[in-house]
Tab-separated table of C-alpha atoms in Angstrom:
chain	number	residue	atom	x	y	z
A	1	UNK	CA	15.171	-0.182	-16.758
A	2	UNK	CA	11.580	1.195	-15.188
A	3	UNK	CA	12.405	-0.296	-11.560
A	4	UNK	CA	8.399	-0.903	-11.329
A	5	UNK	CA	9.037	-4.019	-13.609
A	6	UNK	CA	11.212	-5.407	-11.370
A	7	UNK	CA	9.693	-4.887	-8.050
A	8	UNK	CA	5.968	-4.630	-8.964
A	9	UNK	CA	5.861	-8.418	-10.427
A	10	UNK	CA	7.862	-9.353	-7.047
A	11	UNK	CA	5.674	-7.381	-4.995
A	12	UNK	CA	2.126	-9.526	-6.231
A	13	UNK	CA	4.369	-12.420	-5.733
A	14	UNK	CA	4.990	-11.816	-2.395
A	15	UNK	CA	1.605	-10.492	-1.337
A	16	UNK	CA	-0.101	-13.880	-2.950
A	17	UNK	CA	2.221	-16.079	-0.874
A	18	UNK	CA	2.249	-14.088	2.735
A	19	UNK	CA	-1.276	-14.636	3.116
A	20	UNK	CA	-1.985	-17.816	2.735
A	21	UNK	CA	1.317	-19.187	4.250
A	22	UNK	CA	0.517	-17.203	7.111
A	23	UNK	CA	-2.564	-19.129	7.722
A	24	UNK	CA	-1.262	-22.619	6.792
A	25	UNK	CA	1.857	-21.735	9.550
A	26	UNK	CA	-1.151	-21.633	12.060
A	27	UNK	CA	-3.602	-23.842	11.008
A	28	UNK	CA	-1.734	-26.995	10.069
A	29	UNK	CA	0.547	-26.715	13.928
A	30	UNK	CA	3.784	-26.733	11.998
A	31	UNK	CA	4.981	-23.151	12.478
A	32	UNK	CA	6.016	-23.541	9.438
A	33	UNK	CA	7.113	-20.633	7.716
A	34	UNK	CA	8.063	-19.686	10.970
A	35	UNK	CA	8.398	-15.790	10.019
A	36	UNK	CA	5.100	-15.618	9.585
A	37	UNK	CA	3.281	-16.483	12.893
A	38	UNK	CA	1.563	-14.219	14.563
A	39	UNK	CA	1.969	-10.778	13.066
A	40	UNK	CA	4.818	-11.859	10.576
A	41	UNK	CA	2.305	-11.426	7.870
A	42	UNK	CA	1.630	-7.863	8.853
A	43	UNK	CA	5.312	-7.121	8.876
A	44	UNK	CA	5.851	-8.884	5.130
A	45	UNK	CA	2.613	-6.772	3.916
A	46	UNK	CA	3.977	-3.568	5.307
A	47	UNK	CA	7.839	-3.770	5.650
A	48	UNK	CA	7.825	-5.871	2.271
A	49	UNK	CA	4.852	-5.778	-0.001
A	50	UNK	CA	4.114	-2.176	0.693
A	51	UNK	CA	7.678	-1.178	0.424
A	52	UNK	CA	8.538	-2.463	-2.885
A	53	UNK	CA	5.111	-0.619	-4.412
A	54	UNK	CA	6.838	2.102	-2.864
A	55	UNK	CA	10.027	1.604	-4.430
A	56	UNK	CA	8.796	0.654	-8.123
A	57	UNK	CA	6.624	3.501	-8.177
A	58	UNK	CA	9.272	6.131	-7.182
A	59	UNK	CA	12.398	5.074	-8.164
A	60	UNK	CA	11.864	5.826	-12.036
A	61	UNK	CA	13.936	4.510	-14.745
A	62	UNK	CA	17.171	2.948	-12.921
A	63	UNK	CA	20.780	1.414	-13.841
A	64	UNK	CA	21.179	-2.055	-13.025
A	65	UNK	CA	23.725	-0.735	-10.433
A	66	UNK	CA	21.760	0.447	-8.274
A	67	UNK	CA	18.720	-1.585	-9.041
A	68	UNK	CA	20.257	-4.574	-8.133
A	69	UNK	CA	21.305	-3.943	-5.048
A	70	UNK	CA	18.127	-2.567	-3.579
A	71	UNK	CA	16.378	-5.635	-5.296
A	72	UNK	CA	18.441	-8.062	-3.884
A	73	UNK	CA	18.444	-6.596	-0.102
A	74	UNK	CA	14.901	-6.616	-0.422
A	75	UNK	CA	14.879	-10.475	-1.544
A	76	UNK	CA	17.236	-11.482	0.904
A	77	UNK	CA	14.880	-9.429	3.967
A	78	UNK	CA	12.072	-11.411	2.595
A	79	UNK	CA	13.633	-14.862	2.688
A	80	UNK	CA	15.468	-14.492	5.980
A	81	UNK	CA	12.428	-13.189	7.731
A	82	UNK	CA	10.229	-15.903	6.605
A	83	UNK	CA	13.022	-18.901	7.210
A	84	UNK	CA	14.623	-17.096	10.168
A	85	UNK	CA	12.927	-14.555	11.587
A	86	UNK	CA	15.015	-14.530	15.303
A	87	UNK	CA	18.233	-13.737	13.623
A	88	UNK	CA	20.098	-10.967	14.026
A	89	UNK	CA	20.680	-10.504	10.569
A	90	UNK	CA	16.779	-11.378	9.387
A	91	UNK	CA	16.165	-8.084	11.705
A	92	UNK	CA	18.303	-6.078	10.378
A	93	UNK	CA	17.605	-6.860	6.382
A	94	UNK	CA	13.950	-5.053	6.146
A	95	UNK	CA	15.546	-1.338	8.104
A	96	UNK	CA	18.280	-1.498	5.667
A	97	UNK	CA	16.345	-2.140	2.583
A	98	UNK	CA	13.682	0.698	3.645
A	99	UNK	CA	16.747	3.095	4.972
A	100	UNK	CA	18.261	2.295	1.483
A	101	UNK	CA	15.445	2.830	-0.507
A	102	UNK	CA	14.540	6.208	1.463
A	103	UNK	CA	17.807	7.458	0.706
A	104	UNK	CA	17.699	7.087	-2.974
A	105	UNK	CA	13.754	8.195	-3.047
A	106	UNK	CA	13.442	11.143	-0.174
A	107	UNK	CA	15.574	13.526	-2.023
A	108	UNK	CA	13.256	13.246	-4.759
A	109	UNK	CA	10.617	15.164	-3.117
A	110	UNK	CA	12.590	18.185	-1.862
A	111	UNK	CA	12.518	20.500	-5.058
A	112	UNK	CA	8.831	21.450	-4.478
A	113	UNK	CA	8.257	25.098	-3.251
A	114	UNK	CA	5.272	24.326	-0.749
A	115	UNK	CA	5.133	22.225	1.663
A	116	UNK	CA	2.196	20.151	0.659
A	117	UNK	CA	3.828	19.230	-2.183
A	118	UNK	CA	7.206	18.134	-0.415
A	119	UNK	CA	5.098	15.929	2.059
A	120	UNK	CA	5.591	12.636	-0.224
A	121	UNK	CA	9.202	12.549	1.130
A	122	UNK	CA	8.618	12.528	4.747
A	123	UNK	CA	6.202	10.398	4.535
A	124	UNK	CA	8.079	7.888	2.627
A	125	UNK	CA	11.010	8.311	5.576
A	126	UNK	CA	8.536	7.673	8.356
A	127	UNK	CA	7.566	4.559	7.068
A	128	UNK	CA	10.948	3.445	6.308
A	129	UNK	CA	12.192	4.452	9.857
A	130	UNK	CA	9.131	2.763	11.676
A	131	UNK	CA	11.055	-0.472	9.804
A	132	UNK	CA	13.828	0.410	11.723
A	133	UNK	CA	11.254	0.823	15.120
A	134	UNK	CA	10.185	-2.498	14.770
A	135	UNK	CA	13.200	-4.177	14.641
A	136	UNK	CA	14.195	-1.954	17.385
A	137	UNK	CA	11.189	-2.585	19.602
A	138	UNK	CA	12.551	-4.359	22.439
A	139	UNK	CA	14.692	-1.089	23.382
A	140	UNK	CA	12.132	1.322	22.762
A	141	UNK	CA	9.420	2.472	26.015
A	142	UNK	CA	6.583	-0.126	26.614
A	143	UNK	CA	3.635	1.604	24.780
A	144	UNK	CA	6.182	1.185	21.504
A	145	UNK	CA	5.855	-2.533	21.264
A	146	UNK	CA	6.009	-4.085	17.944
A	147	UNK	CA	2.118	-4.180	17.985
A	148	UNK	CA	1.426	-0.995	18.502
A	149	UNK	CA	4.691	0.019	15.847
A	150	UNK	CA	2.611	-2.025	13.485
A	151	UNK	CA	-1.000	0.056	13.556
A	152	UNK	CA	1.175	3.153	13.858
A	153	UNK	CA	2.610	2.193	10.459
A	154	UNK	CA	-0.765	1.406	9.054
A	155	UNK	CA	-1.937	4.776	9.962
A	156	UNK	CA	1.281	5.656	8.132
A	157	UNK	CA	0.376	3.872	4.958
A	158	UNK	CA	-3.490	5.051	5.505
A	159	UNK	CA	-1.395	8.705	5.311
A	160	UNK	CA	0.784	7.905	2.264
A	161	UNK	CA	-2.284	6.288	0.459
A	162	UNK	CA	-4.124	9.185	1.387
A	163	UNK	CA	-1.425	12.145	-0.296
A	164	UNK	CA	0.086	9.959	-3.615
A	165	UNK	CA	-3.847	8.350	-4.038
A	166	UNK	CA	-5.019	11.785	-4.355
A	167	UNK	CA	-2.459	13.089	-6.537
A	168	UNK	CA	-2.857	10.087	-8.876
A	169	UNK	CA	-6.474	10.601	-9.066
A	170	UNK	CA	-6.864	14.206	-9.531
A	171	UNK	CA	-5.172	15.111	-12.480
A	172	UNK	CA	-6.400	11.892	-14.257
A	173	UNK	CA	-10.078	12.880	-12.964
A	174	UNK	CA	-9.243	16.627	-14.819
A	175	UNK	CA	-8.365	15.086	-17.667
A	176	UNK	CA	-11.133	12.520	-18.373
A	177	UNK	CA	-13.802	15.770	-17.800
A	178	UNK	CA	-12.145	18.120	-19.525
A	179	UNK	CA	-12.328	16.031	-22.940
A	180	UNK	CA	-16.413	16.198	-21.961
A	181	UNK	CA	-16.051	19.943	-21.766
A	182	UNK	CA	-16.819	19.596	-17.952
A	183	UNK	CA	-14.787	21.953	-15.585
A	184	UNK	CA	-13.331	20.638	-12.310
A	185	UNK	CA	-12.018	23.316	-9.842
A	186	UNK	CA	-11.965	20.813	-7.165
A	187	UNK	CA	-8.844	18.992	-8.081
A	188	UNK	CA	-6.248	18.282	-5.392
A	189	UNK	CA	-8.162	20.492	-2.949
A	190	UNK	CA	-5.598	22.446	-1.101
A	191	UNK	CA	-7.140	22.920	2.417
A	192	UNK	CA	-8.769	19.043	2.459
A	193	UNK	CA	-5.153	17.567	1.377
A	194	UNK	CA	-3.502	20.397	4.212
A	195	UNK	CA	-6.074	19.218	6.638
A	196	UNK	CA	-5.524	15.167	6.314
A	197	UNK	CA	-1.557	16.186	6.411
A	198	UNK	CA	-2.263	17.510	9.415
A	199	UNK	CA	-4.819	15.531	11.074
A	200	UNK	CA	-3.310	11.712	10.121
A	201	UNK	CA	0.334	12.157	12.435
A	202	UNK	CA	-1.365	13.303	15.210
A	203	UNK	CA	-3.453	10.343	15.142
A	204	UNK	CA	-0.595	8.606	14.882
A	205	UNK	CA	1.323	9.819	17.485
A	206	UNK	CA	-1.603	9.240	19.818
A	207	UNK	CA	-1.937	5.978	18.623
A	208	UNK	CA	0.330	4.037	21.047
A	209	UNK	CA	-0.476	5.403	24.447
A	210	UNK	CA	-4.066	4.326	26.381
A	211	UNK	CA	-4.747	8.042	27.200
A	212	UNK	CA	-5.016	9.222	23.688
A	213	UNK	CA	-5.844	6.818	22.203
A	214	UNK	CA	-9.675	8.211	21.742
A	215	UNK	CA	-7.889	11.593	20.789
A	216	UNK	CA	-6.623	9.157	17.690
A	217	UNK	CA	-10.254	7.687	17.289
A	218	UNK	CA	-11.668	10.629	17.119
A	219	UNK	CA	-9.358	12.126	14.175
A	220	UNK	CA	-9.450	9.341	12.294
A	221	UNK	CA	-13.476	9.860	12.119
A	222	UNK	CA	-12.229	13.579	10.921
A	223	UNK	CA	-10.330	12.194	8.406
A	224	UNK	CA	-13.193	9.636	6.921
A	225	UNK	CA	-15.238	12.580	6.507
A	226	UNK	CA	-12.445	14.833	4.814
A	227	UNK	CA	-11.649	11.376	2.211
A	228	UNK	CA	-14.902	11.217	1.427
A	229	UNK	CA	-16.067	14.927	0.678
A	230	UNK	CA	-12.551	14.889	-1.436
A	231	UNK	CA	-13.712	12.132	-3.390
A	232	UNK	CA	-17.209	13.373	-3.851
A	233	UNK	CA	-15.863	16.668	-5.535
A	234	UNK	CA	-14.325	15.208	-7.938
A	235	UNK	CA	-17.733	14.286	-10.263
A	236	UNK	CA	-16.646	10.809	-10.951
A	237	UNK	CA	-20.020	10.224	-11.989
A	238	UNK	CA	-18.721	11.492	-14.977
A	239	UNK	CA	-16.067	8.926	-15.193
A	240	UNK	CA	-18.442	6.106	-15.939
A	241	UNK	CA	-16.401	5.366	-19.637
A	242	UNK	CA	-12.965	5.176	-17.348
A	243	UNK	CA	-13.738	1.877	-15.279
A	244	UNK	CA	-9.646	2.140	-14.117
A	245	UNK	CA	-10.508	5.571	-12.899
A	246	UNK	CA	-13.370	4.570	-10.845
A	247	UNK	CA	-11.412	1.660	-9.485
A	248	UNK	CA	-8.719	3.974	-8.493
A	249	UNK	CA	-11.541	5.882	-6.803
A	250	UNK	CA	-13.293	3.315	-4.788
A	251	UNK	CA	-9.595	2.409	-3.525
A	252	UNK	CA	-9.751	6.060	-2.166
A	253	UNK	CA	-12.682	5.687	-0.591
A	254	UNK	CA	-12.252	2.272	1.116
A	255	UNK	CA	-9.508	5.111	2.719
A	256	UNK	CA	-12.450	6.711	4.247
A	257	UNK	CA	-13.969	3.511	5.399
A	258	UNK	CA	-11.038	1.922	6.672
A	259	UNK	CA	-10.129	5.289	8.974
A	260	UNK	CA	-13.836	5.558	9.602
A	261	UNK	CA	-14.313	2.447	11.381
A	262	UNK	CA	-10.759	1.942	12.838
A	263	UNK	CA	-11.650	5.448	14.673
A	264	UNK	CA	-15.151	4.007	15.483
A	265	UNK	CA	-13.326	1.078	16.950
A	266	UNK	CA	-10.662	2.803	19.005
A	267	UNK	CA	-13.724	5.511	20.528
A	268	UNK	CA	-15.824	2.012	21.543
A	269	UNK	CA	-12.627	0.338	23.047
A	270	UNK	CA	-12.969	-2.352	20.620
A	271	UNK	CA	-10.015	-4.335	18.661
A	272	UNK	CA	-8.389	-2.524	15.973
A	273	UNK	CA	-7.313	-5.751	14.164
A	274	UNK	CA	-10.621	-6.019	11.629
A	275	UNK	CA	-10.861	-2.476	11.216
A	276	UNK	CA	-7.121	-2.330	10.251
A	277	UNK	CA	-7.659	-4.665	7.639
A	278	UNK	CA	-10.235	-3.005	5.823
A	279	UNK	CA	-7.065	-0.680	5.363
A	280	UNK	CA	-4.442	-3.059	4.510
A	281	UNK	CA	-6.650	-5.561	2.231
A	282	UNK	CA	-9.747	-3.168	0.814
A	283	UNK	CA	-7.747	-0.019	0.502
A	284	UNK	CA	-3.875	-1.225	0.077
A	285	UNK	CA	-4.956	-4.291	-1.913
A	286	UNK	CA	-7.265	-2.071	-4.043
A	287	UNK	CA	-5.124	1.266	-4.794
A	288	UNK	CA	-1.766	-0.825	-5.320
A	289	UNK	CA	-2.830	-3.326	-7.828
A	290	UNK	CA	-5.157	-0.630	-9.402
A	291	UNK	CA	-1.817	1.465	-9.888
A	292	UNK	CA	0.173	-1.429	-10.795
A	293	UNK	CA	-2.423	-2.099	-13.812
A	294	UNK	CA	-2.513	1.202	-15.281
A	295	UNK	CA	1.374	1.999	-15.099
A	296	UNK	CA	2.085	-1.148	-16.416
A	297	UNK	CA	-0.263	-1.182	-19.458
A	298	UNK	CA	0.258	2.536	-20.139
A	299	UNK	CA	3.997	1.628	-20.806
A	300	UNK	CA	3.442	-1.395	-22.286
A	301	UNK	CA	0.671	-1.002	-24.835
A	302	UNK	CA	-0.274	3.234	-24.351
A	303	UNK	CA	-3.295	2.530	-23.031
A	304	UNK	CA	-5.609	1.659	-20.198
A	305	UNK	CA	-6.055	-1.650	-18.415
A	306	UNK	CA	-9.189	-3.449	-19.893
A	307	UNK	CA	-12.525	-3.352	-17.692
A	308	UNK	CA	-12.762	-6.916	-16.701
A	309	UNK	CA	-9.279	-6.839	-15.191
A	310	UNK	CA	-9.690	-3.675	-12.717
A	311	UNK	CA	-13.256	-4.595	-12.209
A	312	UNK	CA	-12.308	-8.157	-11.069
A	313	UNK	CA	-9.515	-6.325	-9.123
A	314	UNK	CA	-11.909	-4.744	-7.192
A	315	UNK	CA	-14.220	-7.118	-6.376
A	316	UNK	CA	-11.465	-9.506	-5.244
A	317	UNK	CA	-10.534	-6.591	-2.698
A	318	UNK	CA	-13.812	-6.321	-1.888
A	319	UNK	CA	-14.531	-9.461	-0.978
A	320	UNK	CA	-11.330	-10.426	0.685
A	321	UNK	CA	-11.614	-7.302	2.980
A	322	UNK	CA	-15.182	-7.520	4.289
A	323	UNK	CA	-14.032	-11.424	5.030
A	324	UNK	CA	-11.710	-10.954	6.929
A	325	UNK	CA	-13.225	-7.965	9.291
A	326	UNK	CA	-16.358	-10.138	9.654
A	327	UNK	CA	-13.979	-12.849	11.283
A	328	UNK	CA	-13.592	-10.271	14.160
A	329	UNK	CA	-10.383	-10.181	16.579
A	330	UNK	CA	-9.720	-13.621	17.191
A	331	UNK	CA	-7.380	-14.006	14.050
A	332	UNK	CA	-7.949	-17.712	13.534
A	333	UNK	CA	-11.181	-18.004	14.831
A	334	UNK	CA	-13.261	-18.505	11.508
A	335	UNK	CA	-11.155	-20.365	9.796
A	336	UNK	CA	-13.596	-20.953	5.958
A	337	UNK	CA	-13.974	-16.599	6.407
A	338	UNK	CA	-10.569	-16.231	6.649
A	339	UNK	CA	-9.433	-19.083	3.908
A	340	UNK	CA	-11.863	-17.046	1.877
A	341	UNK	CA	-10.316	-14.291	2.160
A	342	UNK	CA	-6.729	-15.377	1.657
A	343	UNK	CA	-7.599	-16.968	-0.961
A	344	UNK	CA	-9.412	-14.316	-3.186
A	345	UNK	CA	-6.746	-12.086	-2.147
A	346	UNK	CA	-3.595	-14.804	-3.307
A	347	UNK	CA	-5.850	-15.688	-6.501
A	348	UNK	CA	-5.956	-11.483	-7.315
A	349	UNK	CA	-2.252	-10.619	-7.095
A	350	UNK	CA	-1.612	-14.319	-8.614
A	351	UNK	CA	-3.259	-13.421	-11.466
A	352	UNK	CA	-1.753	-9.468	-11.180
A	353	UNK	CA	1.882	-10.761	-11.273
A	354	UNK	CA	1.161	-12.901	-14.226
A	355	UNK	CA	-0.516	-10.079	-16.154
A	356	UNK	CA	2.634	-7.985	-15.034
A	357	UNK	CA	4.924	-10.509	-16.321
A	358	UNK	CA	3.478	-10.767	-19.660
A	359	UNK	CA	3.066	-6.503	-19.850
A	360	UNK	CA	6.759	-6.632	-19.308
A	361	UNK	CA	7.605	-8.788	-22.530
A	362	UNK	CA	5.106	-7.281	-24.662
A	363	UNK	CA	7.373	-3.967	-23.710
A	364	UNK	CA	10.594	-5.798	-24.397
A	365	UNK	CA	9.085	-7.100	-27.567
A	366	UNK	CA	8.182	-3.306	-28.785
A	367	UNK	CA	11.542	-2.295	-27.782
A	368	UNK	CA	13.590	-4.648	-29.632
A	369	UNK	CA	11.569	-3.712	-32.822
A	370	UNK	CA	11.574	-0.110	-32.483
């Protein structure tokens, strides 16, 4: 079985729940879910929703024996952080789902000859050991607080998007032009993609501590400006018949904005918690269900997703993103701008796991009869 059509499904789930429970556990004064007070929802979008897109886009076709497992360690993470989040054990689930998953998934990467193209594999491990970080906050040095673990892993994710966006996009991007008779030499764009590989950890690592911090600012301006030149050679102006392509696209470039203004932030001593989420809702929420779409129809029916549904996609991300920046830093402090925004963003991947679901037993249906 394709592990994305167990985890991807799960994954929408997840990511339509999170956010609006988040807000209910602060808004009504229950605490309830308690796992998802203060930056509980961060941890579920990155430690959970991110790594399962991670995991049903890399794992491949699986065996139920070792799909299951990973599947049901990342349930029971899930579950136990929401219900139970100060257990031992709830802490320990999410590192040891990630630390699975990067052990079946890093290899993977490690057959390449240059180093660009072995980068996927370390990246994937960074994440998955900045799961283990968080848990592990309260014995690491000050500046390594769970906050600051959390942007570092955004910029991680803003990195990840970055590489796999850009070889998704590329190749498909060559393809559509070629069939026009229109030549594209700037396809993965060696010395851009060896810049942003270069340019995105350091920006990390300076991420945490107060004296670098504008160092990090700084480079993530360098790296809006490197996203969006990439995305500007490719000609998608000539991609106007491939609306799933263009989607894809303007997922890449809210990339660009997202590191654009979270550096802009960081140089003007401002909050990074609206810039961050024009990474985690416009760019994340964008590229992943753009990518769960197209893999999903391409295996189920051979084709691409309609218009409507990537096009609605993307406005949903749109919205939901510039939402929830314009509520600023206080994180409850508009409460209809941020209901707005959870709730285009639960209505999207609502409607994304459905569409999922129903890919999945039009595939079992063509299987049976084959």
């Amino acid at each position: 079985m394709h592990a994305f059509w167990l985890f991807f499904p799960a994954a929408a789930l997840w990511a339509a729940l999170v956010v609006p429970l988040s807000l209910f556990s602060v808004l009504s004064g229950t605490g309830w879910p308690p796992g998802l007070l203060g930056a509980g929802h961060g941890h579920e979008l990155i430690f959970g929703f991110a790594l399962a897109l991670i995991a049903g886009y890399t794992l491949g076709p699986q065996p139920w024996r070792i799909l299951a497992p990973l599947f049901g360690l990342w349930l029971a993470a899930r579950l136990s952080w929401l219900l139970v989040p100060e257990w031992l054990v709830s802490q320990l689930l999410s590192p040891a789902f990630a630390l699975l998953l990067a052990w079946q998934v890093v290899p993977r990467f490690q057959a390449a000859k240059k180093w660009r193209n072995k980068m996927a594999g370390p990246l994937i491990l960074a994440l998955c050991l900045l799961a283990l970080a968080y848990a592990l906050a309260e014995w690491m040095p000050v500046a390594l607080n769970q906050r600051s673990l959390m942007e570092v892993a955004i910029l991680g994710l803003l990195l990840l998007m970055t590489f796999m966006g850009g070889r998704i996009i590329a190749p498909a991007v060559a393809g559509t032009l070629e069939k026009q008779g229109i030549p594209l030499e700037a396809r993965v764009q060696p010395k851009i993609e060896g810049a942003l590989l270069i340019v995105l950890p350091v920006a990390m690592v300076c991420l945490p501590f107060p004296g670098t911090r504008p160092v990090s600012g700084a480079l993530l301006l360098l790296a809006s400006v490197l996203i969006l030149v990439r995305t500007v050679r490719w000609k998608l102006w000539h991609c106007t018949g491939r609306p799933d392509l263009l989607i894809l696209a303007l997922g890449y470039l809210w990339l660009a904005v997202g590191a654009g203004v979270t550096g802009a932030h960081l140089l003007a001593g401002r909050s990074l918690v609206p810039a961050l989420h024009l990474i985690t809702v416009g760019a994340l929420g964008t590229l992943s269900g753009s990518v769960m779409l197209r893999l999903a129809w391409q295996r189920a029916c051979r084709t691409f997703p309609p218009a409507w549904q990537v096009l609605a996609l993307a406005g949903a991300m749109a919205l939901a993103a510039i939402s929830r920046y314009l509520t600023g830093d206080a994180p409850y402090g508009h409460p209809v701008l941020l209901w707005l925004a959870s709730g285009v963003w639960a209505l999207a991947f609502s409607g994304l796991a459905y569409q999922l679901l129903m890919l999945f037993q039009r595939s079992k249906h063509k299987a049976n009869h084959a």
